[in-house]
PDB file of C-alpha atoms in Angstrom:
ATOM      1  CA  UNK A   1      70.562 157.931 106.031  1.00 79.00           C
ATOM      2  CA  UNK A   2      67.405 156.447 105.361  1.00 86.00           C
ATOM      3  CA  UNK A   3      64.302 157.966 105.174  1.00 83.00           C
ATOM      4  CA  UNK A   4      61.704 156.687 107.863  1.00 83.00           C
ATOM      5  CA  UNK A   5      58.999 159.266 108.122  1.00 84.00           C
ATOM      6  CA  UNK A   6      58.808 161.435 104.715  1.00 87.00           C
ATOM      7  CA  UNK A   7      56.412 164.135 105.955  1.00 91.00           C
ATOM      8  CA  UNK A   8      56.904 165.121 110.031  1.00 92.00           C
ATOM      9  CA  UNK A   9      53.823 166.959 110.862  1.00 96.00           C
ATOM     10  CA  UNK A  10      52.433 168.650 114.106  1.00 97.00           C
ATOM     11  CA  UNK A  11      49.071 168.333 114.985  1.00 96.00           C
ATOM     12  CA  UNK A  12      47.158 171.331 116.480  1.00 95.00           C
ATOM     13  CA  UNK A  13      45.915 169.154 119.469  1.00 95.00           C
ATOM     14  CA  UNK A  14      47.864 167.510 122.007  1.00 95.00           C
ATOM     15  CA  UNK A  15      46.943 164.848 124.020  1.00 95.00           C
ATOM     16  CA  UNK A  16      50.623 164.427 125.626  1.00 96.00           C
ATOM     17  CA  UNK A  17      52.575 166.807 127.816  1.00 96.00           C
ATOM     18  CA  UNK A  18      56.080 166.419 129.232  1.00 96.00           C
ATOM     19  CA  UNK A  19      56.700 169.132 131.803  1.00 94.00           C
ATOM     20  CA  UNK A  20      60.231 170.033 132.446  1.00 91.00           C
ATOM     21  CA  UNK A  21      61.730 171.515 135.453  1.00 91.00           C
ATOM     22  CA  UNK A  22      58.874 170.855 137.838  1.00 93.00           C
ATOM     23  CA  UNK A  23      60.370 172.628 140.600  1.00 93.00           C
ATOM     24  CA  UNK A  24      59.375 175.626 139.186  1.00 92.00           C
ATOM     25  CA  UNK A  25      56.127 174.496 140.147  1.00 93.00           C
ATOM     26  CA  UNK A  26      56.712 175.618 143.953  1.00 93.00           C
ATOM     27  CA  UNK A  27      57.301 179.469 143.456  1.00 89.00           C
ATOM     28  CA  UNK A  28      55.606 179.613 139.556  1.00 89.00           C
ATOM     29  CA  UNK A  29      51.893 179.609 140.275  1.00 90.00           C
ATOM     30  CA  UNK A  30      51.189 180.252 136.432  1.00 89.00           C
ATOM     31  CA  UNK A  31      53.349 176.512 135.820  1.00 91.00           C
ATOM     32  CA  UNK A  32      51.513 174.925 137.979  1.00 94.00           C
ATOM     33  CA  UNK A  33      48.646 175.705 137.103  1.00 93.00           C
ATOM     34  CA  UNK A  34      49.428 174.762 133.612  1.00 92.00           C
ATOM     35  CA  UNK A  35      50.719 171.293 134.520  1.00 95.00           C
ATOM     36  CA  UNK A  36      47.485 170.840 136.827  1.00 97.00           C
ATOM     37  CA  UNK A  37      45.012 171.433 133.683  1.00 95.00           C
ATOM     38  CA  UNK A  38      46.791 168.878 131.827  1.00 95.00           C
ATOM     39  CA  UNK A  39      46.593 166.431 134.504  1.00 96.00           C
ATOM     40  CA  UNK A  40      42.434 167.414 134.787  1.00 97.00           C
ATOM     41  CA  UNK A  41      41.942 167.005 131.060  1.00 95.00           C
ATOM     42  CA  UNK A  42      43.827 163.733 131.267  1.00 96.00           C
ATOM     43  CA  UNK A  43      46.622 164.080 129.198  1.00 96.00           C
ATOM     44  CA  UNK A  44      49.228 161.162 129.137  1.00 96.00           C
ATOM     45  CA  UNK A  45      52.140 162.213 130.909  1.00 95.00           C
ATOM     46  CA  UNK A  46      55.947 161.651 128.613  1.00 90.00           C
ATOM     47  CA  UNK A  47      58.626 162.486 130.745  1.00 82.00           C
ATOM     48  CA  UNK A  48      62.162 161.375 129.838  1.00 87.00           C
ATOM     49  CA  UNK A  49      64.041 163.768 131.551  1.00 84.00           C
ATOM     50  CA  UNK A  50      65.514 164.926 128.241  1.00 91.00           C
ATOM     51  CA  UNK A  51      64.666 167.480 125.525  1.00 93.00           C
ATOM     52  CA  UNK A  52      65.660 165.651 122.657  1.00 94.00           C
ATOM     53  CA  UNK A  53      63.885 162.536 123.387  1.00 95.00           C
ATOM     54  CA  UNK A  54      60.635 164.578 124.293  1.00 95.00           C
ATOM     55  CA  UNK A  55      60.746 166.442 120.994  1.00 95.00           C
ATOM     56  CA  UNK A  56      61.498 163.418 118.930  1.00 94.00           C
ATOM     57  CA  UNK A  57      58.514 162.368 120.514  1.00 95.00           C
ATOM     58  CA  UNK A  58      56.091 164.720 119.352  1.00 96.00           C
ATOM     59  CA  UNK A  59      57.702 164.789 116.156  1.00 95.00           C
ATOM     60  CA  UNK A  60      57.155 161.040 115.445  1.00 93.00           C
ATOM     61  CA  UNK A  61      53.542 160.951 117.441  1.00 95.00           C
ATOM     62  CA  UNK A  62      52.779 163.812 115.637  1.00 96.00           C
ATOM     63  CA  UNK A  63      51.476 165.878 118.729  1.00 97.00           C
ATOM     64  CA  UNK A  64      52.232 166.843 122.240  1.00 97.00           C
ATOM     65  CA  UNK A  65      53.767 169.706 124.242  1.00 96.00           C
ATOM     66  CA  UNK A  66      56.629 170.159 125.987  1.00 96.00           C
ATOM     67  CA  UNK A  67      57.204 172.706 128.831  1.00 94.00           C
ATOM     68  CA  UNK A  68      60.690 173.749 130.415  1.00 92.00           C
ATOM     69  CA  UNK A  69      59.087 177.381 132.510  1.00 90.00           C
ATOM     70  CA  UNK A  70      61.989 178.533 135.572  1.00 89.00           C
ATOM     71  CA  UNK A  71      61.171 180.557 138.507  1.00 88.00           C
ATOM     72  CA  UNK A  72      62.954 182.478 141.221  1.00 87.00           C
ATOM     73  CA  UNK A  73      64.042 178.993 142.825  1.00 91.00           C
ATOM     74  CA  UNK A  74      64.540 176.921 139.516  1.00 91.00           C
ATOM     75  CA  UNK A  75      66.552 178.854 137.063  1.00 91.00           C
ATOM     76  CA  UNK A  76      66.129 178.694 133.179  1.00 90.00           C
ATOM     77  CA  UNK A  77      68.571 175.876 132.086  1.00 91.00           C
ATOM     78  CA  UNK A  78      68.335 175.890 128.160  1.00 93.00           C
ATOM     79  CA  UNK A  79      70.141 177.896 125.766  1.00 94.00           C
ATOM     80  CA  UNK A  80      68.490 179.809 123.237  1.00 93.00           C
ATOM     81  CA  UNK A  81      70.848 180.083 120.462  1.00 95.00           C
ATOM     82  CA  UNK A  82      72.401 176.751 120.809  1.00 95.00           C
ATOM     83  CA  UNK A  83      69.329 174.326 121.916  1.00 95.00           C
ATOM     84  CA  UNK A  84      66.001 176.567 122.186  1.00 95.00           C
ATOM     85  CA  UNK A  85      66.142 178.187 118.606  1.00 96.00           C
ATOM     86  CA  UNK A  86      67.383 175.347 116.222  1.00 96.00           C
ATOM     87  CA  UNK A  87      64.296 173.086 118.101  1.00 97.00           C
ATOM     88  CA  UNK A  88      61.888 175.883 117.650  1.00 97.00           C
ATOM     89  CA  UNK A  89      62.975 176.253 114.156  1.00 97.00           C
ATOM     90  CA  UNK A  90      62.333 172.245 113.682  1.00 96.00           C
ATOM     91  CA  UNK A  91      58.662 172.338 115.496  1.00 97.00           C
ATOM     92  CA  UNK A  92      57.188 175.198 114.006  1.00 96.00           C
ATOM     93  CA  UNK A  93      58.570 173.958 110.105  1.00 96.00           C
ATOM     94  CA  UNK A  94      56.454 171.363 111.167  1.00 96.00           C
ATOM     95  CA  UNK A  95      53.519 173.021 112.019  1.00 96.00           C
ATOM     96  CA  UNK A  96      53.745 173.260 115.866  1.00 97.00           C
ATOM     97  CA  UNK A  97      54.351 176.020 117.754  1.00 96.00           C
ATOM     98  CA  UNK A  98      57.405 177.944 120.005  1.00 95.00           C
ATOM     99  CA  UNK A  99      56.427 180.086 123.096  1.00 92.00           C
ATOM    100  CA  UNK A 100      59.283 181.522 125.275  1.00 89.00           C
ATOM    101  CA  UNK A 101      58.283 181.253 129.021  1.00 80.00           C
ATOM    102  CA  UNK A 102      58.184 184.013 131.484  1.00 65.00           C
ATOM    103  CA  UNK A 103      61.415 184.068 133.393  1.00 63.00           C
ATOM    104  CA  UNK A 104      62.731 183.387 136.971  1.00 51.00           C
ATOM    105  CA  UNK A 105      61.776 187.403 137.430  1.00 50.00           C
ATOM    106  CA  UNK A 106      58.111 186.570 136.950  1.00 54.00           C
ATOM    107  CA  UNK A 107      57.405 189.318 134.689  1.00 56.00           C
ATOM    108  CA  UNK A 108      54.339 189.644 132.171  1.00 61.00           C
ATOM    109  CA  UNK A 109      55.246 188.713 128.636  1.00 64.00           C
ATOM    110  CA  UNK A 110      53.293 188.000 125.562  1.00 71.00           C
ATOM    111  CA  UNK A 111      53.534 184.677 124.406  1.00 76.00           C
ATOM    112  CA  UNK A 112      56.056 185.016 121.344  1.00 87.00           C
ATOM    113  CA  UNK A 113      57.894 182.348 119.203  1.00 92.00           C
ATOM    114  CA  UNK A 114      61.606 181.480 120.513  1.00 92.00           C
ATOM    115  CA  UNK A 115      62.310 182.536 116.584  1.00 94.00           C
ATOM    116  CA  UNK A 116      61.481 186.413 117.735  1.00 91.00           C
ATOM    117  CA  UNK A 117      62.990 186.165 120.564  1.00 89.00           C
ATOM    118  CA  UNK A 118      66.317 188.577 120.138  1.00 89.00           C
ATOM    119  CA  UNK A 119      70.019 186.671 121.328  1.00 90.00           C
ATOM    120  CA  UNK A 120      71.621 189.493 122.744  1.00 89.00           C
ATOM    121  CA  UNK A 121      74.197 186.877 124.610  1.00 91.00           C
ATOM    122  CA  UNK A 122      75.690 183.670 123.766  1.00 94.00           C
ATOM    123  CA  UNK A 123      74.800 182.436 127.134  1.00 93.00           C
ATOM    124  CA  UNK A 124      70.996 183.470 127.326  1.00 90.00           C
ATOM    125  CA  UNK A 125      68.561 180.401 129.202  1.00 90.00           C
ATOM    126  CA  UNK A 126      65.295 180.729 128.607  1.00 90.00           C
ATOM    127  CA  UNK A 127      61.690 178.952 129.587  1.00 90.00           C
ATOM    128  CA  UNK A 128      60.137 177.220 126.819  1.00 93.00           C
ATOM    129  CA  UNK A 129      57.047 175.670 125.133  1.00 93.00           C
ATOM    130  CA  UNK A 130      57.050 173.501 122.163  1.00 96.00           C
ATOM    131  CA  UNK A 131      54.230 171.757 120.511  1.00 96.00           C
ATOM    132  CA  UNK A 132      51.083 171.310 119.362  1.00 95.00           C
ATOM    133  CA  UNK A 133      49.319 174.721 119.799  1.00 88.00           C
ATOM    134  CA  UNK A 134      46.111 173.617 122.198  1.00 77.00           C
TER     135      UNK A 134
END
């Protein structure tokens, strides 16, 4: 191993977004209006199509957000104990931020860090949010 970057830092403003899942967009009118304020404020679009490209991405560029919400139509597909947490854990030690999304149910939730988020199954799939804080 051989260290490239000795310091991986998050800044506190994005100017990058990769949405995830954008189906959700159809029947989750809180997504889409998300993903419609980043396109008005201009942000440059990354989309890979993969988590871990899209968070090595911020973590090299040193900002940006990624969003993975669900909704009734477009069910959660990552994991929290084996993909969502260990990532959160990663972003936030380097100053971002971890937000678990409202689920296909739709119902109200306070923004919360994947880290609080209990496992109470192996097999739990939640929405997500990782990033840059604004």
């Amino acid at each position: 191993w051989m260290v490239s970057k000795p310091r991986l830092s998050i800044a506190s403003i994005a100017t990058t977004f990769a949405p995830g899942n954008l189906r959700a967009t159809l029947d989750n009118p809180q997504y889409k209006s998300l993903v419609d304020y980043w396109i008005e404020q201009q942000f440059t679009l990354r989309y890979s199509g993969g988590l871990v490209p899209d968070i090595y991405h911020i973590l090299l560029k040193g900002q940006g957000v990624l969003c993975n919400a669900s909704s009734a139509t477009a069910k959660a597909k990552l994991r929290l104990l084996y993909e969502c947490a260990p990532i959160a854990l990663i972003i936030e030690a380097a100053g971002g931020a971890s937000c678990v999304c409202s689920s296909e149910a739709a119902e109200l939730m306070d923004p919360v860090s994947l880290l609080d988020v209990p496992i109470d199954h192996l097999d739990r799939r939640v929405g997500v949010c990782f990033g840059s804080l604004l």
